[in-house]
């Protein structure tokens, strides 16, 4: 059997492992994608193979996905059964934190791995799981090149004024900076704009990545100038379960007056707040849109309000606005949220065409709108696969 060299992409979360398989000779072109979720609990696997075969969904035994190593082994069994000719020449990993130093994807050498471990305290909830995914892949594919792609890297182009907090300077030197996240998504959107709307790409663009995690990025010429996330992926917009922007004084109050430990505050801010906290119902926008309760509507109101506020702030940072681009699960699918965000925004140049919005067109602004409004589906896995292909093809 002739073998086919492919790239595997991995995105390891706390209890999930997303994977993708790409034919790198052809592009890269996606062959399969999937997810193992509830690792360490009652795990489930879902894999899709495009037009090549029917999707696979099955409950796994605890032993099949007790940790990331087990989850990867189980996912690989499913991929090998479907593509016995595939040989992973390179594995690309989503890594949440690249610190100030990593501005591009890199091959993971032992010294890079040591540096990624050193950066773990900057993203204690995400980075250790990313590293567990890398270790699992290194064990499964000792011969393959491993590549790290960073959520922070895209924002390293932002100016110093958007890199600092107003703290004594020594903390900046220790790495307490405004890093920004969702960089793989913004990188993809920037590339797509260059392809489908080059004049827009060269101008002043705000991208709203609205998913379970949500942030916005202001770009000029396709490069990040400012973003709503900061030192961690907690700042900025409210999210499914995360607070978004909050007065740090609330933390002092919760600890000193309510007696919460720092770990309890962290849990509260990351997992019980945002849309879930405000609605008391769900972190899922579809559920909130359908619910129609006072609390669900208030959660939606706050989400929309913060997006509109950041939109104004980012437009000021960019010195004007040529386009607003929606992406992420909510941005790509929720007509209601897009409509509410763009309501009465003609003063900033945004005029939504309701029919185009309802049809989910790529351009959803009116022909008269001074700035364009677009919906561009994001694809973080493809950004990883492209980097993996590029680095594995580069001469050693
Ligand atoms: P993501 O994290 O990018 O996968 O996005 C997940 C979010 O997108 C969840 O809050 C979903 O409820 C939301 N979402 C997906 N489809 C829709 C839809 N048709 N309408 C509203 N929200 C949606």
Short mmCIF file of C-alpha atoms in Angstrom, two decimals, residues 71-352:
data_model
loop_
_atom_site.label_atom_id
_atom_site.label_comp_id
_atom_site.label_asym_id
_atom_site.label_seq_id
_atom_site.Cartn_x
_atom_site.Cartn_y
_atom_site.Cartn_z
CA UNK A 71 -7.88 9.97 24.13
CA UNK A 72 -5.26 10.41 21.41
CA UNK A 73 -4.75 6.64 21.06
CA UNK A 74 -8.51 6.14 20.69
CA UNK A 75 -8.82 8.96 18.14
CA UNK A 76 -5.88 7.52 16.18
CA UNK A 77 -7.54 4.08 16.05
CA UNK A 78 -10.58 5.65 14.41
CA UNK A 79 -8.46 7.68 11.96
CA UNK A 80 -6.28 4.67 11.05
CA UNK A 81 -9.34 2.51 10.39
CA UNK A 82 -10.60 5.13 7.93
CA UNK A 83 -7.25 6.08 6.37
CA UNK A 84 -4.90 3.06 6.71
CA UNK A 85 -2.53 4.62 4.14
CA UNK A 86 -2.03 7.84 6.15
CA UNK A 87 1.29 8.48 7.89
CA UNK A 88 1.60 11.50 10.17
CA UNK A 89 4.73 13.39 9.09
CA UNK A 90 3.97 16.37 11.28
CA UNK A 91 1.71 17.16 14.23
CA UNK A 92 0.54 20.75 14.77
CA UNK A 93 -0.61 21.83 18.24
CA UNK A 94 -2.66 24.75 19.40
CA UNK A 95 -0.79 26.29 22.33
CA UNK A 96 -2.57 29.02 24.18
CA UNK A 97 0.41 30.97 25.48
CA UNK A 98 3.57 31.85 23.65
CA UNK A 99 4.62 34.64 26.03
CA UNK A 100 6.27 37.75 24.63
CA UNK A 101 8.84 35.72 22.69
CA UNK A 102 6.96 33.42 20.30
CA UNK A 103 5.69 35.53 17.42
CA UNK A 104 5.27 32.65 14.95
CA UNK A 105 4.70 28.88 14.92
CA UNK A 106 7.82 26.89 15.87
CA UNK A 107 9.09 23.35 15.80
CA UNK A 108 8.89 21.92 19.32
CA UNK A 109 12.46 21.09 20.31
CA UNK A 110 13.39 20.15 23.90
CA UNK A 111 14.33 23.80 24.59
CA UNK A 112 11.02 25.08 23.16
CA UNK A 113 9.18 22.55 25.34
CA UNK A 114 11.08 23.81 28.40
CA UNK A 115 10.09 27.39 27.53
CA UNK A 116 6.43 26.39 27.09
CA UNK A 117 6.53 24.76 30.53
CA UNK A 118 8.01 27.96 31.95
CA UNK A 119 5.06 29.89 30.48
CA UNK A 120 2.47 27.58 32.11
CA UNK A 121 1.84 29.86 35.12
CA UNK A 122 0.64 32.52 32.65
CA UNK A 123 -2.18 30.21 31.51
CA UNK A 124 -2.56 27.66 34.32
CA UNK A 125 -6.00 26.53 33.16
CA UNK A 126 -5.03 25.86 29.53
CA UNK A 127 -1.28 25.49 29.00
CA UNK A 128 -0.75 22.27 31.03
CA UNK A 129 -3.40 20.53 28.91
CA UNK A 130 -1.81 21.80 25.70
CA UNK A 131 1.50 20.36 26.91
CA UNK A 132 -0.19 17.05 27.81
CA UNK A 133 -1.41 16.90 24.19
CA UNK A 134 2.12 17.52 22.92
CA UNK A 135 3.55 14.79 25.16
CA UNK A 136 0.87 12.34 24.02
CA UNK A 137 1.67 13.10 20.37
CA UNK A 138 5.42 12.83 20.92
CA UNK A 139 4.89 9.38 22.44
CA UNK A 140 2.55 8.31 19.62
CA UNK A 141 4.72 9.73 16.79
CA UNK A 142 8.34 9.83 17.94
CA UNK A 143 9.54 10.34 14.33
CA UNK A 144 7.14 13.16 13.41
CA UNK A 145 7.93 16.87 13.63
CA UNK A 146 5.83 18.57 16.33
CA UNK A 147 4.84 22.19 15.73
CA UNK A 148 3.39 24.71 18.22
CA UNK A 149 0.98 27.43 17.03
CA UNK A 150 0.22 30.15 19.56
CA UNK A 151 -3.00 32.00 20.33
CA UNK A 152 -0.95 34.97 21.49
CA UNK A 153 1.41 35.24 18.49
CA UNK A 154 -0.88 37.22 16.16
CA UNK A 155 -1.10 40.06 18.67
CA UNK A 156 2.62 40.56 19.07
CA UNK A 157 2.37 43.24 16.38
CA UNK A 158 0.28 45.48 18.62
CA UNK A 159 1.93 48.69 19.83
CA UNK A 160 3.51 49.01 23.26
CA UNK A 161 0.67 51.21 24.49
CA UNK A 162 -1.63 48.23 24.09
CA UNK A 163 0.89 45.85 25.64
CA UNK A 164 1.15 47.45 29.08
CA UNK A 165 -0.92 47.70 32.24
CA UNK A 166 -0.51 50.74 34.47
CA UNK A 167 1.53 48.80 37.01
CA UNK A 168 5.09 49.52 38.21
CA UNK A 169 7.42 48.69 35.32
CA UNK A 170 9.03 45.69 37.01
CA UNK A 171 5.83 43.66 36.43
CA UNK A 172 5.96 44.31 32.69
CA UNK A 173 9.51 42.98 32.70
CA UNK A 174 8.26 39.90 34.55
CA UNK A 175 5.76 39.25 31.76
CA UNK A 176 2.60 40.88 33.13
CA UNK A 177 1.42 42.18 29.76
CA UNK A 178 -1.63 42.39 27.57
CA UNK A 179 -1.08 39.35 25.37
CA UNK A 180 -4.40 38.88 23.58
CA UNK A 181 -5.78 35.49 22.47
CA UNK A 182 -7.82 33.80 19.70
CA UNK A 183 -4.85 34.62 17.48
CA UNK A 184 -5.25 31.57 15.25
CA UNK A 185 -8.78 32.62 14.43
CA UNK A 186 -7.74 36.22 13.70
CA UNK A 187 -4.85 35.00 11.59
CA UNK A 188 -7.26 32.92 9.51
CA UNK A 189 -9.72 35.81 9.08
CA UNK A 190 -6.91 38.17 8.12
CA UNK A 191 -5.81 35.69 5.43
CA UNK A 192 -9.37 35.20 4.19
CA UNK A 193 -9.88 38.96 3.90
CA UNK A 194 -6.66 39.25 1.89
CA UNK A 195 -8.10 36.61 -0.45
CA UNK A 196 -11.74 37.69 -0.78
CA UNK A 197 -11.63 41.44 0.01
CA UNK A 198 -8.06 42.75 -0.33
CA UNK A 199 -8.97 46.44 -0.01
CA UNK A 200 -10.82 45.73 3.23
CA UNK A 201 -7.88 43.66 4.46
CA UNK A 202 -5.56 46.61 3.90
CA UNK A 203 -7.86 48.95 5.84
CA UNK A 204 -9.19 49.23 9.41
CA UNK A 205 -11.08 46.10 10.44
CA UNK A 206 -12.66 44.92 13.67
CA UNK A 207 -13.12 41.16 13.93
CA UNK A 208 -15.59 39.86 16.51
CA UNK A 209 -14.81 36.25 17.36
CA UNK A 210 -18.01 35.33 19.20
CA UNK A 211 -18.10 31.75 20.41
CA UNK A 212 -18.15 30.10 23.80
CA UNK A 213 -14.95 32.11 24.23
CA UNK A 214 -15.36 35.61 22.81
CA UNK A 215 -13.05 38.48 21.96
CA UNK A 216 -12.58 41.26 19.43
CA UNK A 217 -9.51 42.40 17.56
CA UNK A 218 -8.80 45.67 15.79
CA UNK A 219 -6.55 45.25 12.75
CA UNK A 220 -4.89 47.60 10.30
CA UNK A 221 -3.46 46.04 7.15
CA UNK A 222 -4.27 42.59 8.51
CA UNK A 223 -2.17 43.03 11.67
CA UNK A 224 -3.41 43.24 15.24
CA UNK A 225 -3.40 46.74 16.75
CA UNK A 226 -5.58 46.09 19.79
CA UNK A 227 -7.71 43.32 21.25
CA UNK A 228 -10.16 42.89 24.08
CA UNK A 229 -8.43 40.00 25.84
CA UNK A 230 -5.48 40.84 28.03
CA UNK A 231 -3.12 39.00 30.34
CA UNK A 232 -5.46 36.01 30.34
CA UNK A 233 -8.39 34.91 28.21
CA UNK A 234 -10.70 36.30 30.91
CA UNK A 235 -10.75 39.98 29.97
CA UNK A 236 -12.97 41.84 27.51
CA UNK A 237 -16.32 40.46 26.40
CA UNK A 238 -18.49 38.29 28.64
CA UNK A 239 -18.34 34.66 27.43
CA UNK A 240 -20.21 31.41 27.90
CA UNK A 241 -18.99 31.00 31.47
CA UNK A 242 -16.31 33.73 31.85
CA UNK A 243 -16.88 37.21 33.25
CA UNK A 244 -15.05 39.28 30.68
CA UNK A 245 -14.05 42.74 31.92
CA UNK A 246 -14.54 43.15 35.65
CA UNK A 247 -13.34 45.68 38.21
CA UNK A 248 -10.43 43.98 40.06
CA UNK A 249 -11.90 45.47 43.25
CA UNK A 250 -14.57 42.75 43.04
CA UNK A 251 -11.85 40.19 43.70
CA UNK A 252 -10.74 41.95 46.90
CA UNK A 253 -14.36 42.14 48.03
CA UNK A 254 -15.07 38.47 47.32
CA UNK A 255 -11.94 37.36 49.16
CA UNK A 256 -12.09 39.75 52.13
CA UNK A 257 -15.83 40.08 52.71
CA UNK A 258 -17.32 36.92 51.21
CA UNK A 259 -14.48 34.67 52.37
CA UNK A 260 -13.83 33.06 48.97
CA UNK A 261 -10.41 31.57 48.37
CA UNK A 262 -8.46 32.68 45.29
CA UNK A 263 -9.17 29.28 43.72
CA UNK A 264 -12.88 29.76 44.32
CA UNK A 265 -12.76 33.21 42.71
CA UNK A 266 -10.94 31.71 39.74
CA UNK A 267 -13.58 28.98 39.41
CA UNK A 268 -16.32 31.59 39.70
CA UNK A 269 -14.82 33.86 37.05
CA UNK A 270 -13.91 31.10 34.58
CA UNK A 271 -16.71 28.58 34.92
CA UNK A 272 -19.82 30.06 36.58
CA UNK A 273 -20.05 33.59 35.20
CA UNK A 274 -20.71 35.18 31.79
CA UNK A 275 -23.88 34.12 29.99
CA UNK A 276 -24.35 31.19 32.38
CA UNK A 277 -24.03 33.32 35.49
CA UNK A 278 -26.26 36.13 34.28
CA UNK A 279 -28.97 33.89 32.84
CA UNK A 280 -28.86 31.28 35.61
CA UNK A 281 -29.73 28.94 32.76
CA UNK A 282 -27.06 28.16 30.19
CA UNK A 283 -23.78 29.19 28.62
CA UNK A 284 -25.23 28.33 25.21
CA UNK A 285 -26.51 31.22 23.10
CA UNK A 286 -29.00 29.03 21.23
CA UNK A 287 -30.62 28.03 24.54
CA UNK A 288 -30.74 31.65 25.70
CA UNK A 289 -32.26 32.90 22.44
CA UNK A 290 -34.96 30.23 22.68
CA UNK A 291 -35.62 30.68 26.41
CA UNK A 292 -37.14 34.17 26.39
CA UNK A 293 -36.93 34.52 30.18
CA UNK A 294 -36.11 37.87 31.77
CA UNK A 295 -32.74 36.54 32.96
CA UNK A 296 -31.81 35.02 29.59
CA UNK A 297 -32.71 38.29 27.86
CA UNK A 298 -30.61 40.26 30.35
CA UNK A 299 -27.65 37.99 29.66
CA UNK A 300 -28.07 38.62 25.90
CA UNK A 301 -28.48 42.37 26.51
CA UNK A 302 -25.21 42.50 28.46
CA UNK A 303 -23.35 40.46 25.80
CA UNK A 304 -24.55 42.81 23.06
CA UNK A 305 -23.89 45.94 25.14
CA UNK A 306 -20.26 44.96 25.78
CA UNK A 307 -19.67 44.12 22.12
CA UNK A 308 -21.01 47.53 21.07
CA UNK A 309 -18.90 49.29 23.70
CA UNK A 310 -15.73 47.53 22.56
CA UNK A 311 -16.65 48.24 18.95
CA UNK A 312 -16.60 51.97 19.66
CA UNK A 313 -13.36 51.72 21.63
CA UNK A 314 -11.56 49.65 19.01
CA UNK A 315 -12.76 51.91 16.18
CA UNK A 316 -11.24 54.85 18.07
CA UNK A 317 -7.98 52.92 18.48
CA UNK A 318 -7.96 52.23 14.70
CA UNK A 319 -8.83 55.83 13.80
CA UNK A 320 -12.00 54.76 11.99
CA UNK A 321 -13.61 51.65 10.60
CA UNK A 322 -13.75 50.03 7.16
CA UNK A 323 -15.30 46.71 8.15
CA UNK A 324 -16.74 44.65 10.96
CA UNK A 325 -16.33 40.89 10.56
CA UNK A 326 -18.27 38.33 12.60
CA UNK A 327 -16.94 34.82 13.23
CA UNK A 328 -17.17 32.03 15.84
CA UNK A 329 -20.24 29.92 16.60
CA UNK A 330 -22.39 32.91 17.60
CA UNK A 331 -20.93 35.36 15.06
CA UNK A 332 -21.37 32.92 12.19
CA UNK A 333 -24.85 31.70 13.11
CA UNK A 334 -26.80 34.11 15.28
CA UNK A 335 -28.75 36.54 13.11
CA UNK A 336 -30.22 38.05 16.27
CA UNK A 337 -26.89 38.94 17.88
CA UNK A 338 -25.51 40.41 14.63
CA UNK A 339 -28.66 42.47 14.19
CA UNK A 340 -28.58 43.74 17.76
CA UNK A 341 -24.87 44.59 17.60
CA UNK A 342 -25.37 46.60 14.40
CA UNK A 343 -28.60 48.36 15.45
CA UNK A 344 -28.35 52.17 15.19
CA UNK A 345 -24.67 52.01 14.27
CA UNK A 346 -24.93 54.21 11.17
CA UNK A 347 -23.00 56.90 13.10
CA UNK A 348 -19.93 54.65 12.91
CA UNK A 349 -20.65 53.71 9.30
CA UNK A 350 -22.36 50.36 9.82
CA UNK A 351 -25.74 49.69 8.19
CA UNK A 352 -27.03 46.15 8.28
#
